[in-house]
XYZ file of C-alpha atoms in Angstrom:
653
model
C 61.733 49.679 89.433
C 58.405 51.214 90.207
C 55.606 50.419 87.733
C 53.978 53.498 86.254
C 50.492 54.264 87.471
C 49.241 54.446 83.872
C 50.542 51.069 82.787
C 48.062 48.932 84.664
C 44.910 50.698 83.386
C 46.351 50.802 79.890
C 47.057 47.072 79.935
C 43.600 46.377 81.283
C 41.909 48.354 78.537
C 44.133 46.766 75.883
C 43.303 43.271 77.106
C 39.605 44.057 77.156
C 39.789 45.420 73.621
C 41.616 42.350 72.331
C 39.154 40.051 74.029
C 36.266 42.004 72.483
C 37.788 41.657 69.028
C 38.157 37.915 69.454
C 34.615 37.531 70.730
C 33.273 39.769 67.932
C 35.116 37.717 65.307
C 33.651 34.475 66.581
C 30.209 36.051 66.792
C 30.385 37.416 63.233
C 31.567 34.077 61.866
C 28.799 32.239 63.678
C 26.210 34.704 62.344
C 27.466 34.342 58.754
C 27.531 30.541 58.943
C 24.076 30.403 60.449
C 22.637 32.763 57.819
C 24.248 30.809 54.980
C 23.015 27.453 56.299
C 19.453 28.695 56.806
C 19.291 30.291 53.352
C 20.843 27.237 51.668
C 18.311 24.920 53.275
C 15.457 27.202 52.281
C 16.568 27.326 48.642
C 17.122 23.557 48.419
C 13.731 22.887 49.948
C 12.091 25.151 47.362
C 13.947 23.425 44.510
C 16.360 26.249 43.652
C 19.404 23.994 43.654
C 21.100 26.069 40.967
C 21.493 29.076 43.347
C 24.743 29.715 45.250
C 24.801 31.418 48.707
C 27.639 33.402 50.332
C 27.267 35.334 53.654
C 29.390 38.443 54.305
C 28.519 39.782 57.698
C 24.863 40.623 57.645
C 24.772 40.565 53.856
C 23.600 37.439 52.003
C 24.878 37.260 48.433
C 22.924 35.142 45.938
C 24.603 33.999 42.705
C 24.091 31.391 40.009
C 22.260 31.122 36.664
C 18.477 31.212 36.853
C 16.524 29.564 34.014
C 14.374 32.672 33.576
C 13.428 35.960 35.191
C 10.418 34.561 37.030
C 12.529 31.883 38.688
C 15.062 34.508 39.811
C 12.351 36.584 41.513
C 10.916 33.460 43.122
C 14.336 32.613 44.605
C 14.740 36.150 46.024
C 11.252 35.989 47.559
C 12.004 32.619 49.131
C 15.217 33.933 50.726
C 13.355 37.065 51.914
C 11.137 34.854 54.043
C 14.065 33.882 56.331
C 16.331 36.973 56.258
C 15.601 40.665 55.954
C 15.226 41.735 52.331
C 17.674 44.608 52.898
C 20.422 42.073 53.602
C 20.016 40.262 50.252
C 22.502 41.088 47.513
C 21.295 39.779 44.093
C 24.155 38.702 41.838
C 22.193 36.045 39.918
C 22.236 35.849 36.113
C 19.575 34.713 33.616
C 20.231 31.891 31.127
C 20.495 33.513 27.688
C 17.392 32.763 25.608
C 17.888 30.657 22.479
C 16.812 31.783 19.032
C 13.189 31.103 18.165
C 12.928 27.862 16.195
C 11.266 28.137 12.788
C 7.662 26.913 12.708
C 6.611 23.602 11.218
C 5.305 24.381 7.765
C 2.413 22.203 6.634
C -0.783 22.501 4.640
C -3.891 20.422 4.181
C -5.784 20.556 0.890
C -9.342 19.235 0.613
C -11.135 18.747 -2.689
C -14.677 17.591 -3.407
C -17.563 18.535 -5.677
C -18.009 21.861 -3.846
C -14.485 23.032 -4.603
C -11.046 23.200 -3.001
C -10.101 24.424 0.463
C -6.566 24.859 1.750
C -5.424 25.566 5.300
C -2.022 25.696 6.929
C 1.207 27.648 7.268
C 3.613 28.142 4.370
C 6.883 30.079 3.932
C 6.603 33.610 2.572
C 9.004 32.719 -0.243
C 6.623 30.081 -1.632
C 4.413 32.760 -3.277
C 1.024 32.436 -1.630
C -0.821 34.252 -4.421
C 0.613 32.000 -7.133
C -0.375 28.905 -5.110
C -4.019 29.996 -4.905
C -3.977 30.812 -8.617
C -2.727 27.303 -9.460
C -5.463 25.762 -7.323
C -8.100 27.810 -9.118
C -6.784 26.675 -12.495
C -7.502 22.998 -11.742
C -10.321 21.795 -13.960
C -13.521 20.960 -12.100
C -12.775 23.167 -9.079
C -15.569 25.802 -8.955
C -14.022 27.805 -6.120
C -11.014 27.914 -3.801
C -11.372 28.635 -0.082
C -8.093 29.987 1.264
C -7.182 29.723 4.962
C -3.411 29.772 4.474
C -1.074 31.909 6.579
C 2.546 32.749 5.793
C 5.650 33.105 7.969
C 8.877 34.878 7.062
C 11.298 32.013 7.609
C 13.634 30.179 5.233
C 11.926 27.619 3.022
C 12.690 24.097 4.332
C 14.387 21.574 2.078
C 11.968 19.548 -0.009
C 9.039 21.960 0.412
C 8.880 23.080 -3.225
C 8.983 19.530 -4.646
C 6.392 18.293 -2.151
C 3.961 21.127 -2.934
C 4.443 20.731 -6.692
C 3.734 16.996 -6.425
C 0.656 17.663 -4.275
C -0.794 20.017 -6.910
C -0.271 17.422 -9.656
C -1.946 14.758 -7.510
C -4.826 17.113 -6.711
C -5.574 17.506 -10.410
C -5.994 13.712 -10.724
C -8.192 13.195 -7.664
C -11.672 14.796 -7.574
C -12.324 13.623 -3.992
C -9.239 13.757 -1.830
C -7.408 15.119 1.194
C -3.711 15.896 0.730
C -1.394 16.794 3.621
C 1.904 18.428 2.666
C 5.091 18.809 4.690
C 8.665 19.443 3.640
C 9.689 16.327 1.704
C 6.527 14.362 2.559
C 3.005 14.105 1.136
C 0.102 12.075 2.500
C -2.816 11.406 0.144
C -6.224 10.087 1.165
C -8.670 9.648 -1.695
C -11.592 7.655 -3.083
C -11.460 5.910 -6.457
C -14.433 4.900 -8.566
C -13.443 1.220 -8.745
C -10.635 -1.172 -7.791
C -9.270 -0.826 -11.330
C -9.271 2.970 -11.066
C -7.526 2.701 -7.708
C -4.707 0.666 -9.245
C -4.331 3.128 -12.121
C -4.179 6.102 -9.754
C -1.567 4.465 -7.546
C 0.563 3.688 -10.586
C 0.336 7.238 -11.915
C 1.022 8.832 -8.523
C 4.096 6.663 -8.032
C 5.270 7.419 -11.558
C 5.352 11.188 -11.091
C 6.791 11.064 -7.550
C 9.963 13.199 -7.192
C 12.955 11.283 -5.829
C 13.299 13.421 -2.693
C 9.633 13.251 -1.657
C 8.085 10.479 0.442
C 4.436 9.758 -0.258
C 1.857 7.820 1.758
C -1.126 6.663 -0.299
C -4.485 5.678 1.168
C -6.836 5.298 -1.786
C -10.086 3.489 -1.100
C -12.342 1.907 -3.694
C -16.070 1.332 -3.157
C -17.355 -2.164 -2.773
C -18.345 -3.819 -6.046
C -21.953 -3.776 -7.151
C -23.179 -7.386 -7.304
C -26.033 -7.837 -9.740
C -27.846 -10.037 -9.330
C -27.036 -10.493 -5.652
C -26.466 -14.249 -5.744
C -25.824 -17.109 -3.346
C -25.914 -20.786 -4.317
C -25.252 -23.688 -1.978
C -25.169 -27.356 -3.026
C -25.475 -30.190 -0.501
C -24.551 -33.715 -1.568
C -23.343 -37.004 -0.088
C -19.803 -35.618 0.257
C -20.897 -32.471 2.069
C -21.759 -28.960 1.043
C -20.131 -26.313 -1.119
C -20.763 -22.781 -2.309
C -21.011 -22.164 -6.031
C -21.530 -18.479 -5.267
C -21.737 -16.446 -2.084
C -22.537 -12.751 -1.623
C -22.911 -10.706 1.555
C -23.459 -7.041 2.348
C -21.193 -6.790 5.418
C -18.638 -8.596 7.533
C -21.318 -9.521 10.052
C -23.561 -10.936 7.337
C -20.681 -12.962 5.896
C -19.892 -14.447 9.305
C -23.519 -15.447 9.858
C -23.783 -17.051 6.417
C -20.563 -19.041 6.823
C -21.600 -20.213 10.296
C -24.940 -21.411 8.906
C -23.145 -23.173 6.042
C -20.890 -25.049 8.467
C -24.004 -26.231 10.282
C -25.296 -27.345 6.855
C -22.310 -29.572 6.102
C -19.694 -27.142 4.762
C -16.250 -28.586 5.445
C -14.002 -26.911 2.872
C -12.638 -23.379 3.027
C -15.121 -20.822 1.715
C -15.579 -17.082 1.502
C -18.259 -14.608 0.487
C -17.860 -11.513 -1.661
C -18.883 -8.357 0.187
C -20.575 -5.888 -2.110
C -23.469 -3.567 -2.806
C -26.888 -4.504 -4.157
C -28.397 -6.595 -1.361
C -32.178 -6.875 -1.949
C -33.092 -6.816 1.740
C -31.569 -6.003 5.097
C -32.641 -9.532 6.127
C -30.403 -11.223 3.535
C -28.354 -13.178 6.057
C -31.496 -14.263 7.923
C -33.040 -15.541 4.674
C -29.882 -17.503 3.866
C -29.806 -19.012 7.353
C -33.356 -20.374 7.146
C -32.745 -21.519 3.552
C -29.661 -23.521 4.521
C -31.522 -24.965 7.480
C -34.287 -26.148 5.133
C -31.746 -27.669 2.740
C -30.172 -29.536 5.654
C -33.579 -31.030 6.450
C -33.792 -32.347 2.866
C -30.280 -33.858 3.285
C -29.425 -33.320 -0.408
C -30.182 -30.703 -3.039
C -29.380 -27.087 -3.787
C -30.669 -23.653 -2.883
C -30.115 -20.530 -4.956
C -30.748 -16.915 -3.940
C -30.861 -14.454 -6.841
C -31.919 -11.083 -5.477
C -35.353 -11.802 -3.984
C -35.919 -15.104 -5.819
C -35.172 -18.289 -3.883
C -35.007 -21.616 -5.730
C -34.937 -24.809 -3.658
C -34.203 -27.956 -5.678
C -34.454 -31.262 -3.848
C -32.509 -34.353 -4.813
C -34.228 -36.913 -6.978
C -35.932 -39.478 -4.792
C -36.688 -37.127 -1.883
C -39.933 -38.229 -0.140
C -42.766 -35.969 -1.210
C -44.115 -35.623 2.332
C -40.729 -34.427 3.611
C -40.411 -32.051 0.665
C -43.865 -30.533 1.256
C -43.190 -30.043 4.975
C -39.809 -28.378 4.432
C -41.146 -26.123 1.672
C -44.086 -25.035 3.817
C -41.863 -24.205 6.781
C -39.405 -22.328 4.563
C -42.142 -20.237 2.920
C -43.318 -19.085 6.344
C -39.792 -18.480 7.676
C -38.449 -16.422 4.771
C -38.499 -12.640 5.375
C -40.630 -10.421 3.203
C -39.381 -9.636 -0.319
C -38.128 -13.210 -0.810
C -40.223 -15.477 -3.064
C -39.698 -19.248 -2.931
C -39.713 -21.585 -5.944
C -39.468 -25.244 -4.957
C -38.597 -28.051 -7.381
C -38.917 -31.774 -6.708
C -37.474 -33.682 -9.705
C -39.653 -36.438 -11.050
C -38.277 -39.946 -10.527
C -36.612 -41.475 -13.558
C -38.826 -43.774 -15.580
C -37.724 -46.490 -17.916
C -38.954 -45.308 -21.288
C -37.950 -45.528 -24.884
C -38.163 -41.750 -25.262
C -34.819 -40.050 -25.698
C -34.237 -36.953 -23.566
C -33.168 -34.046 -25.810
C -29.691 -32.842 -25.078
C -27.222 -30.219 -26.297
C -23.504 -30.407 -25.487
C -20.563 -28.113 -26.107
C -16.956 -29.001 -25.311
C -13.931 -26.712 -25.101
C -10.523 -28.334 -25.512
C -7.311 -27.018 -23.890
C -6.240 -25.893 -27.376
C -9.344 -23.687 -27.685
C -11.319 -25.902 -30.105
C -15.103 -25.919 -29.544
C -17.459 -28.680 -30.682
C -21.248 -28.223 -30.642
C -23.378 -31.368 -30.709
C -26.928 -32.350 -29.868
C -30.303 -30.884 -30.726
C -31.488 -27.453 -31.810
C -34.954 -26.385 -32.937
C -34.325 -25.482 -36.593
C -31.813 -24.078 -39.057
C -32.405 -20.504 -37.900
C -31.523 -21.458 -34.345
C -28.536 -23.409 -35.636
C -27.226 -20.331 -37.460
C -27.779 -18.187 -34.360
C -25.901 -20.587 -32.091
C -23.117 -20.978 -34.647
C -22.655 -17.202 -34.980
C -22.794 -16.685 -31.230
C -20.208 -19.403 -30.589
C -17.855 -17.989 -33.229
C -18.192 -14.547 -31.663
C -17.249 -15.931 -28.254
C -14.546 -18.438 -29.210
C -13.296 -17.411 -32.658
C -14.510 -18.227 -36.152
C -11.780 -20.802 -36.850
C -12.256 -22.828 -33.675
C -15.959 -23.787 -33.768
C -17.223 -27.095 -35.186
C -21.007 -27.590 -35.396
C -22.546 -31.068 -35.581
C -26.118 -30.557 -34.383
C -29.429 -31.914 -35.652
C -32.841 -30.286 -35.823
C -35.595 -31.284 -33.415
C -38.768 -29.150 -33.711
C -40.379 -30.387 -30.475
C -37.855 -28.760 -28.101
C -39.069 -26.499 -25.246
C -39.552 -22.822 -26.035
C -36.792 -21.755 -23.610
C -34.262 -24.074 -25.295
C -32.388 -21.291 -27.183
C -31.993 -19.249 -23.979
C -30.589 -22.247 -22.122
C -28.153 -23.059 -24.954
C -26.817 -19.494 -25.229
C -26.473 -19.225 -21.440
C -24.510 -22.492 -21.447
C -22.156 -21.120 -24.127
C -21.622 -17.999 -22.001
C -20.652 -20.231 -19.093
C -18.289 -22.289 -21.269
C -16.566 -19.102 -22.475
C -15.432 -18.405 -18.905
C -13.515 -21.710 -18.714
C -10.084 -22.711 -19.961
C -11.350 -26.173 -20.804
C -14.571 -28.016 -20.054
C -18.045 -28.886 -21.257
C -21.670 -27.883 -20.849
C -24.714 -30.115 -21.132
C -28.229 -28.735 -21.622
C -31.369 -30.795 -20.950
C -34.951 -29.670 -20.319
C -34.399 -30.037 -16.569
C -30.757 -29.085 -16.023
C -27.786 -27.089 -17.285
C -24.554 -28.800 -16.205
C -21.196 -27.033 -16.412
C -17.918 -28.905 -15.925
C -14.392 -27.655 -16.394
C -11.379 -25.679 -15.206
C -10.716 -21.969 -14.895
C -7.716 -19.817 -14.020
C -10.043 -17.433 -12.132
C -10.608 -18.247 -8.464
C -14.203 -17.000 -8.268
C -15.260 -18.414 -11.644
C -17.969 -20.560 -10.008
C -19.528 -17.507 -8.384
C -19.469 -15.506 -11.616
C -20.995 -18.344 -13.649
C -23.644 -19.014 -11.003
C -24.561 -15.329 -10.970
C -24.813 -15.261 -14.757
C -26.912 -18.444 -14.993
C -29.287 -17.276 -12.268
C -29.873 -14.076 -14.182
C -30.295 -15.642 -17.642
C -32.142 -18.869 -16.829
C -34.634 -17.216 -14.520
C -36.424 -18.516 -11.486
C -37.113 -22.165 -10.732
C -34.407 -23.341 -13.131
C -31.775 -25.808 -11.988
C -28.119 -25.938 -12.942
C -25.118 -27.859 -11.703
C -21.555 -26.551 -11.515
C -18.353 -28.524 -11.111
C -15.574 -26.031 -11.789
C -12.042 -26.397 -10.529
C -9.421 -23.690 -10.167
C -5.863 -24.004 -11.392
C -3.202 -21.351 -11.229
C -2.129 -20.037 -14.626
C 0.883 -21.953 -15.917
C 4.297 -20.386 -15.769
C 5.536 -18.947 -19.049
C 7.249 -21.447 -21.282
C 10.452 -19.447 -20.985
C 11.794 -20.175 -17.537
C 12.719 -17.183 -15.434
C 16.328 -16.175 -15.832
C 18.772 -16.984 -13.087
C 19.664 -13.888 -11.030
C 23.308 -13.804 -12.145
C 22.261 -14.084 -15.791
C 19.864 -11.172 -15.325
C 22.708 -9.113 -13.903
C 24.830 -9.914 -16.951
C 22.013 -8.958 -19.330
C 21.559 -5.657 -17.513
C 25.230 -4.962 -18.085
C 24.877 -5.752 -21.794
C 21.938 -3.362 -22.182
C 23.812 -0.542 -20.507
C 26.979 -1.065 -22.487
C 24.938 -0.403 -25.617
C 23.238 2.718 -24.236
C 23.394 5.086 -21.281
C 21.043 6.230 -18.552
C 21.132 10.026 -18.693
C 19.943 12.608 -16.187
C 19.140 16.264 -16.478
C 22.264 18.336 -15.646
C 22.792 18.554 -11.891
C 19.409 16.898 -11.299
C 17.953 13.527 -10.340
C 15.390 13.644 -13.164
C 15.891 10.933 -15.788
C 16.367 12.524 -19.207
C 13.585 11.977 -21.726
C 15.991 10.303 -24.154
C 16.729 7.607 -21.575
C 13.140 6.395 -21.402
C 13.926 3.736 -24.014
C 16.799 2.446 -21.854
C 14.506 2.159 -18.849
C 11.960 0.375 -21.073
C 14.572 -2.205 -22.106
C 15.626 -2.746 -18.501
C 11.988 -3.115 -17.399
C 11.292 -5.658 -20.140
C 14.306 -7.685 -19.058
C 13.369 -7.551 -15.379
C 9.962 -9.042 -16.228
C 11.844 -12.194 -17.244
C 13.905 -12.175 -14.061
C 11.161 -12.342 -11.463
C 11.577 -10.863 -7.987
C 15.352 -10.926 -7.592
C 17.149 -9.104 -4.748
C 18.650 -6.145 -6.595
C 20.459 -3.032 -5.436
C 20.268 0.024 -7.687
C 23.458 1.962 -7.002
C 24.076 5.618 -7.791
C 27.658 6.909 -8.231
C 29.152 10.337 -9.025
C 32.584 11.772 -9.708
C 34.600 13.744 -7.135
C 33.600 17.222 -8.249
C 31.607 19.176 -5.692
C 31.126 18.633 -1.988
C 31.080 15.063 -0.724
C 27.710 15.458 0.993
C 26.172 16.925 -2.149
C 27.488 14.037 -4.251
C 26.116 11.526 -1.751
C 22.636 13.096 -1.829
C 22.652 13.369 -5.628
C 23.648 9.731 -6.106
C 20.907 8.595 -3.707
C 18.295 10.712 -5.490
C 19.315 9.353 -8.910
C 19.164 5.748 -7.740
C 15.700 6.432 -6.316
C 14.627 8.004 -9.623
C 15.542 4.825 -11.495
C 13.624 2.754 -8.941
C 10.564 5.002 -9.327
C 10.792 4.726 -13.119
C 10.801 0.919 -12.931
C 7.910 0.952 -10.491
C 5.918 3.152 -12.864
C 6.407 0.474 -15.534
C 4.703 -2.079 -13.242
C 7.892 -3.883 -12.275
C 7.657 -5.614 -8.895
C 10.221 -3.668 -6.871
C 9.598 -5.096 -3.413
C 13.005 -6.803 -3.453
C 14.825 -3.772 -4.914
C 16.863 -1.257 -2.913
C 18.040 2.181 -4.101
C 21.319 3.356 -2.550
C 23.666 6.221 -3.306
C 27.433 5.855 -2.882
C 28.485 9.334 -3.978
C 32.138 9.505 -5.017
C 33.310 6.603 -2.824
C 33.640 3.885 -5.496
C 35.297 5.283 -8.627
C 36.075 2.922 -11.501
C 38.345 5.411 -13.293
C 40.528 8.415 -12.521
C 38.746 11.676 -11.771
C 41.621 13.684 -13.282
C 40.242 13.453 -16.826
C 36.846 14.196 -18.317
C 36.599 10.627 -19.652
C 37.279 9.217 -16.196
C 34.755 11.498 -14.537
C 32.117 10.505 -17.095
C 32.803 6.828 -16.398
C 32.425 7.407 -12.655
C 29.034 9.075 -13.103
C 26.976 5.914 -13.420
C 24.090 3.723 -12.281
C 24.848 0.110 -11.380
C 22.570 -2.876 -10.841
C 24.035 -5.329 -8.335
C 22.580 -8.502 -6.899
C 22.243 -8.582 -3.135
C 24.105 -11.864 -2.719
C 23.051 -12.470 0.891
C 19.388 -12.570 -0.186
C 19.880 -15.154 -2.941
C 18.933 -18.825 -2.409
C 22.005 -20.952 -1.809
C 21.648 -23.070 -4.943
C 20.966 -20.173 -7.324
C 24.630 -19.394 -7.852
C 25.452 -22.908 -9.040
C 22.369 -23.051 -11.262
C 23.080 -19.707 -12.855
C 26.829 -20.104 -13.354
C 26.546 -22.480 -16.300
C 23.786 -20.377 -17.902
C 25.821 -17.213 -17.439
C 28.897 -18.802 -19.046
C 26.882 -20.004 -22.025
C 25.233 -16.618 -22.429
C 28.511 -14.714 -22.219
C 30.004 -16.904 -24.973
C 27.311 -15.670 -27.389
C 27.229 -12.068 -26.207
C 29.368 -9.416 -27.803
C 32.538 -8.826 -25.825
C 32.695 -5.604 -23.843
C 35.247 -2.942 -24.908
C 38.653 -3.359 -23.369
C 38.380 0.013 -21.665
C 35.359 -1.194 -19.670
C 37.182 -4.270 -18.488
C 40.184 -2.267 -17.406
C 38.025 0.130 -15.466
C 36.567 -2.590 -13.230
C 38.043 -3.055 -9.825
C 39.017 -6.560 -8.664
C 35.979 -6.679 -6.394
C 33.542 -5.891 -9.216
C 31.839 -9.040 -10.568
C 32.132 -9.445 -14.335
C 28.359 -9.278 -14.588
C 28.072 -5.991 -12.746
C 25.836 -3.575 -14.591
C 27.484 -0.161 -14.724
C 25.966 2.591 -16.818
C 27.744 5.938 -17.146
C 25.336 8.787 -16.623
C 25.255 11.444 -19.311
C 25.530 14.741 -17.508
C 27.349 17.735 -18.920
C 27.618 19.617 -15.645
C 30.089 17.290 -14.003
C 27.695 15.485 -11.703
């Protein structure tokens, strides 16, 4: 069969077309792959790892979720540097923006003699105008400078209570800075004295709301020391301070270093205060102690600018004169030296006049020795009765007209010193006032030395030998922890701790219950105690938990305001988790709304349980038995001594 003349050309063209299609397909695929690889590398190198690349012929499709619009444009520009911009198809999306977070509301209130200034950001709902009006109503605030801005956002939890507490605190503190945030207040202030500082801290803690945390930084000025006194005694057994005052930490360090070089071996400290007579106080003390060391024995007393150096009896006169001369030249200006070298004792028939007063541990005072005349006797008798009590003074003195003119001053100063002791004696002679005894005050020696230096005057010698003893424990031994827990239960069975309806505020009628509990806890010492808050099952669980925690904290704050040591106490809310009765009846719900005092057993000493068990049994035998309903309501895990007080609250919580 003869092949058609058209078949061969047709087949040739068909084969060429097929081959072209195959070659074009491979070429297109290679172009797409190459474009995709180049673009992918470019994006990865630039850090756009979130972008996806797909090539479709000459087109390059970009997809993915860009963090923001600027990043999307940057990715397109980066790809445009390697392929023609007309080939780029943008299918990228932008991450949806989140809602704007509410601002952090806070204010700072400053108060001083010039007035009150407030700056910060507060919610619009907190009534800016009323806030400024309340600040202006504070007594002693001449003007209010307002730099507060408002923002229309919901009021954060705890803001109202924190601001209300800050305004109350501001009224108490004439010089203060108060920072307020939602649920937190920070107070920085200056008190007039350490005693005023303690009173302010007590009052601020007393009125603290349960859901507000406060940070107190109240400073008190250094005490004014008048006269500014230092007395150092050097004897055969070494040296000691009867009184030590310094104006700064550096001055105290220099004085103590000089005292160690002068034979001080025992622990000593100096009171830092105001009233130093000269900026060269520490230098004067250093040269004075150095001079005393050269004498080997004696005493040196600084009372403001007066310096009294008393050598020991028997000190060589030549040595004394040399040391005194060097000290006079070495002392800084303002300081005036009075040097005393006691005369050696002589055997003579003359009797040295003497006055003695003794104070017994029972408080009885006996006055013996010599006074000038009956008028002086009546004066000393009246003064002693005023200091020690009219029924405790016994006078057995005799008149001696030839006494020194300063004798009455020395006698009255000695009685003042004796009044600062718990027991002891004072002896007055023409040359010396000696004070011996015991005090429950640690710095009694310093106080007595300061007083004698002021009243006896310059160039007068006195000798102090005062020991310190801690005050004795009360005769009634502290209760055992378990017995305290039982007594707490007895108090609360007789009365209830009540709260304002739906609130964590202790009702006014329950103040007497808190007073009884505080009085009992004073006899218990620092026991590990957990104050537990419980509610019934009405309301949301989270709300009940928060309410129980707030009520437990309110009780803790109330005890702290009554000066109970609460360092070992913990306030914890349990909500509705631990019912002691059914919540189906009103009586059961009232029983479940309660405050409990529980010992933290893990924090008790191991032998306390055995010691307290017998006392607790004996006490429970005398105590009135609890109602049967209370006993039935206790769970098996509840100790018999557990203190559970139903809370009076008519709103169900």
